[in-house]
Amino acid sequence: MRPNTLEPLARAGAFAPDEQESVYKAIKTRRDVRSEFLPDAVPDEVIRRLLDAAHHAPSVGFMQPWNFVVVKDDAVKTAVWEAFNRANLEAAEMFSGEQQATYRSLKLEGIRTAPLGLCVTCNPDRCGDVVLGRTHNARMDSYSTVCAIQNLWLAARAEGIGVGWVSIFREDELKHILGVPERIEIVAWLCIGYVDRFYSEPELAVKGWRQRLPLEELVFSDHWGERDPEFASSIAAAAEVPPRPGS
């Protein structure tokens, strides 16, 4: 978490220090949940709050290209899991040796165990052919939809609700199951539900798949590949600051 500070609020609109801590806490303790879902139903009022948080995401040209398919039906979730499983078996064959063994040991989805599934889509035609801000990058509508997913994910973490993003499937199969039109892009299938715990670190780090890269190695100054040694050192030093008590 951020180091403690006694500096007064000096910027218009800045949150109070404890409110800032809550935002950073949600960001740093957010997890991609795979196997810790409880069977408890998520109340509709909570689902509404999460969707409202998603709907308040920024979007290029204010096009708001997202739609949300809320799935509670077990038969639909089973069909989605079967599509995932076919793709997952193919994915496993793309790795080799010890990495393949580690991949096969991971539970990469909670499609059938999470009480709620959410398909998040992107409609590229919502604002017509020419969209403010998308004139030179056709993917900006998809990127906007990802912002909506992140908003929902952080709100869910604040509510004590786990979210798992499933990306291993063939899009045409998922469209067929859910009746999604051809022109609509499926951006994510999210598994959502209360959990028995949140890992203290990302699950893939805990289970040895990958570790978080040092931030100072990823930040350049003015030009690609150029680093400001003093700034890099300050980033590294900040990473070593222990969290505030109770955060």
PDB file of N, CA and C in Angstrom, residues 54 56-68 120-124 131-153 165 185-188:
ATOM      1  N   ALA A  54     -19.375  -0.969 -13.795  1.00  0.00           N
ATOM      2  CA  ALA A  54     -18.856  -1.214 -15.141  1.00  0.00           C
ATOM      3  C   ALA A  54     -19.344  -0.152 -16.120  1.00  0.00           C
ATOM      4  N   HIS A  56     -19.991   2.835 -15.634  1.00  0.00           N
ATOM      5  CA  HIS A  56     -19.380   4.146 -15.412  1.00  0.00           C
ATOM      6  C   HIS A  56     -17.916   4.183 -15.860  1.00  0.00           C
ATOM      7  N   ALA A  57     -17.490   3.195 -16.610  1.00  0.00           N
ATOM      8  CA  ALA A  57     -16.122   3.191 -17.138  1.00  0.00           C
ATOM      9  C   ALA A  57     -15.966   4.256 -18.219  1.00  0.00           C
ATOM     10  N   PRO A  58     -14.736   4.704 -18.445  1.00  0.00           N
ATOM     11  CA  PRO A  58     -14.505   5.620 -19.561  1.00  0.00           C
ATOM     12  C   PRO A  58     -14.649   4.877 -20.881  1.00  0.00           C
ATOM     13  N   SER A  59     -15.092   5.587 -21.907  1.00  0.00           N
ATOM     14  CA  SER A  59     -15.159   4.973 -23.242  1.00  0.00           C
ATOM     15  C   SER A  59     -14.845   6.025 -24.287  1.00  0.00           C
ATOM     16  N   VAL A  60     -14.110   5.626 -25.288  1.00  0.00           N
ATOM     17  CA  VAL A  60     -13.707   6.542 -26.355  1.00  0.00           C
ATOM     18  C   VAL A  60     -14.952   7.068 -27.074  1.00  0.00           C
ATOM     19  N   GLY A  61     -15.004   8.376 -27.239  1.00  0.00           N
ATOM     20  CA  GLY A  61     -16.166   8.987 -27.881  1.00  0.00           C
ATOM     21  C   GLY A  61     -17.439   8.819 -27.074  1.00  0.00           C
ATOM     22  N   PHE A  62     -17.309   8.427 -25.813  1.00  0.00           N
ATOM     23  CA  PHE A  62     -18.452   8.135 -24.947  1.00  0.00           C
ATOM     24  C   PHE A  62     -19.420   7.178 -25.646  1.00  0.00           C
ATOM     25  N   MET A  63     -18.845   6.215 -26.378  1.00  0.00           N
ATOM     26  CA  MET A  63     -19.690   5.312 -27.163  1.00  0.00           C
ATOM     27  C   MET A  63     -20.309   4.211 -26.317  1.00  0.00           C
ATOM     28  N   GLN A  64     -19.754   3.914 -25.144  1.00  0.00           N
ATOM     29  CA  GLN A  64     -20.326   2.901 -24.251  1.00  0.00           C
ATOM     30  C   GLN A  64     -20.680   1.622 -25.027  1.00  0.00           C
ATOM     31  N   PRO A  65     -19.684   0.950 -25.583  1.00  0.00           N
ATOM     32  CA  PRO A  65     -19.952  -0.132 -26.526  1.00  0.00           C
ATOM     33  C   PRO A  65     -20.342  -1.467 -25.892  1.00  0.00           C
ATOM     34  N   TRP A  66     -20.414  -1.515 -24.562  1.00  0.00           N
ATOM     35  CA  TRP A  66     -20.589  -2.785 -23.871  1.00  0.00           C
ATOM     36  C   TRP A  66     -22.049  -3.226 -23.751  1.00  0.00           C
ATOM     37  N   ASN A  67     -22.209  -4.549 -23.672  1.00  0.00           N
ATOM     38  CA  ASN A  67     -23.442  -5.186 -23.208  1.00  0.00           C
ATOM     39  C   ASN A  67     -23.034  -6.279 -22.234  1.00  0.00           C
ATOM     40  N   PHE A  68     -23.976  -6.696 -21.391  1.00  0.00           N
ATOM     41  CA  PHE A  68     -23.688  -7.689 -20.365  1.00  0.00           C
ATOM     42  C   PHE A  68     -24.758  -8.782 -20.402  1.00  0.00           C
ATOM     43  N   VAL A 120     -19.284 -10.344 -21.303  1.00  0.00           N
ATOM     44  CA  VAL A 120     -19.156  -8.913 -21.605  1.00  0.00           C
ATOM     45  C   VAL A 120     -18.811  -8.778 -23.080  1.00  0.00           C
ATOM     46  N   THR A 121     -19.611  -7.999 -23.794  1.00  0.00           N
ATOM     47  CA  THR A 121     -19.434  -7.869 -25.240  1.00  0.00           C
ATOM     48  C   THR A 121     -19.157  -6.430 -25.639  1.00  0.00           C
ATOM     49  N   CYS A 122     -18.733  -6.268 -26.888  1.00  0.00           N
ATOM     50  CA  CYS A 122     -18.443  -4.948 -27.454  1.00  0.00           C
ATOM     51  C   CYS A 122     -19.174  -4.806 -28.785  1.00  0.00           C
ATOM     52  N   ASN A 123     -19.947  -3.744 -28.910  1.00  0.00           N
ATOM     53  CA  ASN A 123     -20.684  -3.463 -30.143  1.00  0.00           C
ATOM     54  C   ASN A 123     -19.947  -2.372 -30.912  1.00  0.00           C
ATOM     55  N   PRO A 124     -19.249  -2.717 -32.014  1.00  0.00           N
ATOM     56  CA  PRO A 124     -18.467  -1.709 -32.747  1.00  0.00           C
ATOM     57  C   PRO A 124     -19.333  -0.724 -33.522  1.00  0.00           C
ATOM     58  N   VAL A 131     -16.277   7.305 -35.244  1.00  0.00           N
ATOM     59  CA  VAL A 131     -16.445   7.559 -33.817  1.00  0.00           C
ATOM     60  C   VAL A 131     -15.316   8.467 -33.344  1.00  0.00           C
ATOM     61  N   LEU A 132     -15.657   9.497 -32.608  1.00  0.00           N
ATOM     62  CA  LEU A 132     -14.657  10.390 -32.045  1.00  0.00           C
ATOM     63  C   LEU A 132     -13.644   9.565 -31.243  1.00  0.00           C
ATOM     64  N   GLY A 133     -12.363   9.687 -31.600  1.00  0.00           N
ATOM     65  CA  GLY A 133     -11.313   8.970 -30.882  1.00  0.00           C
ATOM     66  C   GLY A 133     -10.987   7.594 -31.448  1.00  0.00           C
ATOM     67  N   ARG A 134     -11.859   7.077 -32.341  1.00  0.00           N
ATOM     68  CA  ARG A 134     -11.581   5.774 -32.941  1.00  0.00           C
ATOM     69  C   ARG A 134     -11.164   5.905 -34.398  1.00  0.00           C
ATOM     70  N   THR A 135     -11.004   7.119 -34.864  1.00  0.00           N
ATOM     71  CA  THR A 135     -10.739   7.353 -36.281  1.00  0.00           C
ATOM     72  C   THR A 135      -9.428   6.723 -36.745  1.00  0.00           C
ATOM     73  N   HIS A 136      -8.457   6.594 -35.845  1.00  0.00           N
ATOM     74  CA  HIS A 136      -7.160   6.083 -36.252  1.00  0.00           C
ATOM     75  C   HIS A 136      -6.751   4.820 -35.492  1.00  0.00           C
ATOM     76  N   ASN A 137      -7.633   4.309 -34.666  1.00  0.00           N
ATOM     77  CA  ASN A 137      -7.365   3.056 -33.958  1.00  0.00           C
ATOM     78  C   ASN A 137      -8.690   2.326 -33.782  1.00  0.00           C
ATOM     79  N   ALA A 138      -8.904   1.335 -34.639  1.00  0.00           N
ATOM     80  CA  ALA A 138     -10.184   0.637 -34.670  1.00  0.00           C
ATOM     81  C   ALA A 138     -10.459  -0.191 -33.426  1.00  0.00           C
ATOM     82  N   ARG A 139      -9.455  -0.389 -32.576  1.00  0.00           N
ATOM     83  CA  ARG A 139      -9.628  -1.232 -31.399  1.00  0.00           C
ATOM     84  C   ARG A 139     -10.057  -0.452 -30.157  1.00  0.00           C
ATOM     85  N   MET A 140     -10.238   0.842 -30.283  1.00  0.00           N
ATOM     86  CA  MET A 140     -10.522   1.638 -29.094  1.00  0.00           C
ATOM     87  C   MET A 140     -11.845   1.257 -28.428  1.00  0.00           C
ATOM     88  N   ASP A 141     -12.807   0.725 -29.203  1.00  0.00           N
ATOM     89  CA  ASP A 141     -14.050   0.289 -28.580  1.00  0.00           C
ATOM     90  C   ASP A 141     -13.813  -0.938 -27.701  1.00  0.00           C
ATOM     91  N   SER A 142     -12.964  -1.855 -28.166  1.00  0.00           N
ATOM     92  CA  SER A 142     -12.629  -3.031 -27.360  1.00  0.00           C
ATOM     93  C   SER A 142     -11.879  -2.627 -26.100  1.00  0.00           C
ATOM     94  N   TYR A 143     -10.939  -1.692 -26.242  1.00  0.00           N
ATOM     95  CA  TYR A 143     -10.187  -1.232 -25.078  1.00  0.00           C
ATOM     96  C   TYR A 143     -11.124  -0.575 -24.057  1.00  0.00           C
ATOM     97  N   SER A 144     -12.117   0.164 -24.551  1.00  0.00           N
ATOM     98  CA  SER A 144     -13.083   0.793 -23.656  1.00  0.00           C
ATOM     99  C   SER A 144     -13.850  -0.266 -22.876  1.00  0.00           C
ATOM    100  N   THR A 145     -14.207  -1.357 -23.542  1.00  0.00           N
ATOM    101  CA  THR A 145     -14.940  -2.436 -22.883  1.00  0.00           C
ATOM    102  C   THR A 145     -14.096  -3.079 -21.795  1.00  0.00           C
ATOM    103  N   VAL A 146     -12.795  -3.186 -22.027  1.00  0.00           N
ATOM    104  CA  VAL A 146     -11.901  -3.728 -20.996  1.00  0.00           C
ATOM    105  C   VAL A 146     -11.888  -2.819 -19.774  1.00  0.00           C
ATOM    106  N   CYS A 147     -11.981  -1.508 -19.981  1.00  0.00           N
ATOM    107  CA  CYS A 147     -12.063  -0.582 -18.835  1.00  0.00           C
ATOM    108  C   CYS A 147     -13.310  -0.878 -18.008  1.00  0.00           C
ATOM    109  N   ALA A 148     -14.414  -1.220 -18.672  1.00  0.00           N
ATOM    110  CA  ALA A 148     -15.641  -1.558 -17.954  1.00  0.00           C
ATOM    111  C   ALA A 148     -15.440  -2.816 -17.113  1.00  0.00           C
ATOM    112  N   ILE A 149     -14.723  -3.779 -17.666  1.00  0.00           N
ATOM    113  CA  ILE A 149     -14.444  -5.020 -16.926  1.00  0.00           C
ATOM    114  C   ILE A 149     -13.601  -4.715 -15.689  1.00  0.00           C
ATOM    115  N   GLN A 150     -12.588  -3.879 -15.844  1.00  0.00           N
ATOM    116  CA  GLN A 150     -11.746  -3.535 -14.696  1.00  0.00           C
ATOM    117  C   GLN A 150     -12.546  -2.798 -13.624  1.00  0.00           C
ATOM    118  N   ASN A 151     -13.422  -1.887 -14.036  1.00  0.00           N
ATOM    119  CA  ASN A 151     -14.278  -1.214 -13.058  1.00  0.00           C
ATOM    120  C   ASN A 151     -15.086  -2.224 -12.255  1.00  0.00           C
ATOM    121  N   LEU A 152     -15.711  -3.163 -12.956  1.00  0.00           N
ATOM    122  CA  LEU A 152     -16.521  -4.188 -12.289  1.00  0.00           C
ATOM    123  C   LEU A 152     -15.659  -5.015 -11.344  1.00  0.00           C
ATOM    124  N   TRP A 153     -14.458  -5.368 -11.790  1.00  0.00           N
ATOM    125  CA  TRP A 153     -13.563  -6.219 -11.003  1.00  0.00           C
ATOM    126  C   TRP A 153     -13.165  -5.545  -9.687  1.00  0.00           C
ATOM    127  N   TRP A 165     -11.560 -14.324 -14.994  1.00  0.00           N
ATOM    128  CA  TRP A 165     -11.714 -14.034 -16.432  1.00  0.00           C
ATOM    129  C   TRP A 165     -11.316 -15.278 -17.220  1.00  0.00           C
ATOM    130  N   GLU A 185     -18.537  -8.371 -30.660  1.00  0.00           N
ATOM    131  CA  GLU A 185     -17.328  -9.040 -30.175  1.00  0.00           C
ATOM    132  C   GLU A 185     -17.512  -9.488 -28.728  1.00  0.00           C
ATOM    133  N   ILE A 186     -17.166 -10.744 -28.433  1.00  0.00           N
ATOM    134  CA  ILE A 186     -17.134 -11.201 -27.053  1.00  0.00           C
ATOM    135  C   ILE A 186     -15.760 -10.865 -26.484  1.00  0.00           C
ATOM    136  N   VAL A 187     -15.736 -10.048 -25.451  1.00  0.00           N
ATOM    137  CA  VAL A 187     -14.480  -9.619 -24.843  1.00  0.00           C
ATOM    138  C   VAL A 187     -14.103 -10.516 -23.671  1.00  0.00           C
ATOM    139  N   ALA A 188     -15.090 -10.946 -22.884  1.00  0.00           N
ATOM    140  CA  ALA A 188     -14.759 -11.744 -21.700  1.00  0.00           C
ATOM    141  C   ALA A 188     -15.945 -12.568 -21.240  1.00  0.00           C
TER     142      ALA A 188
END
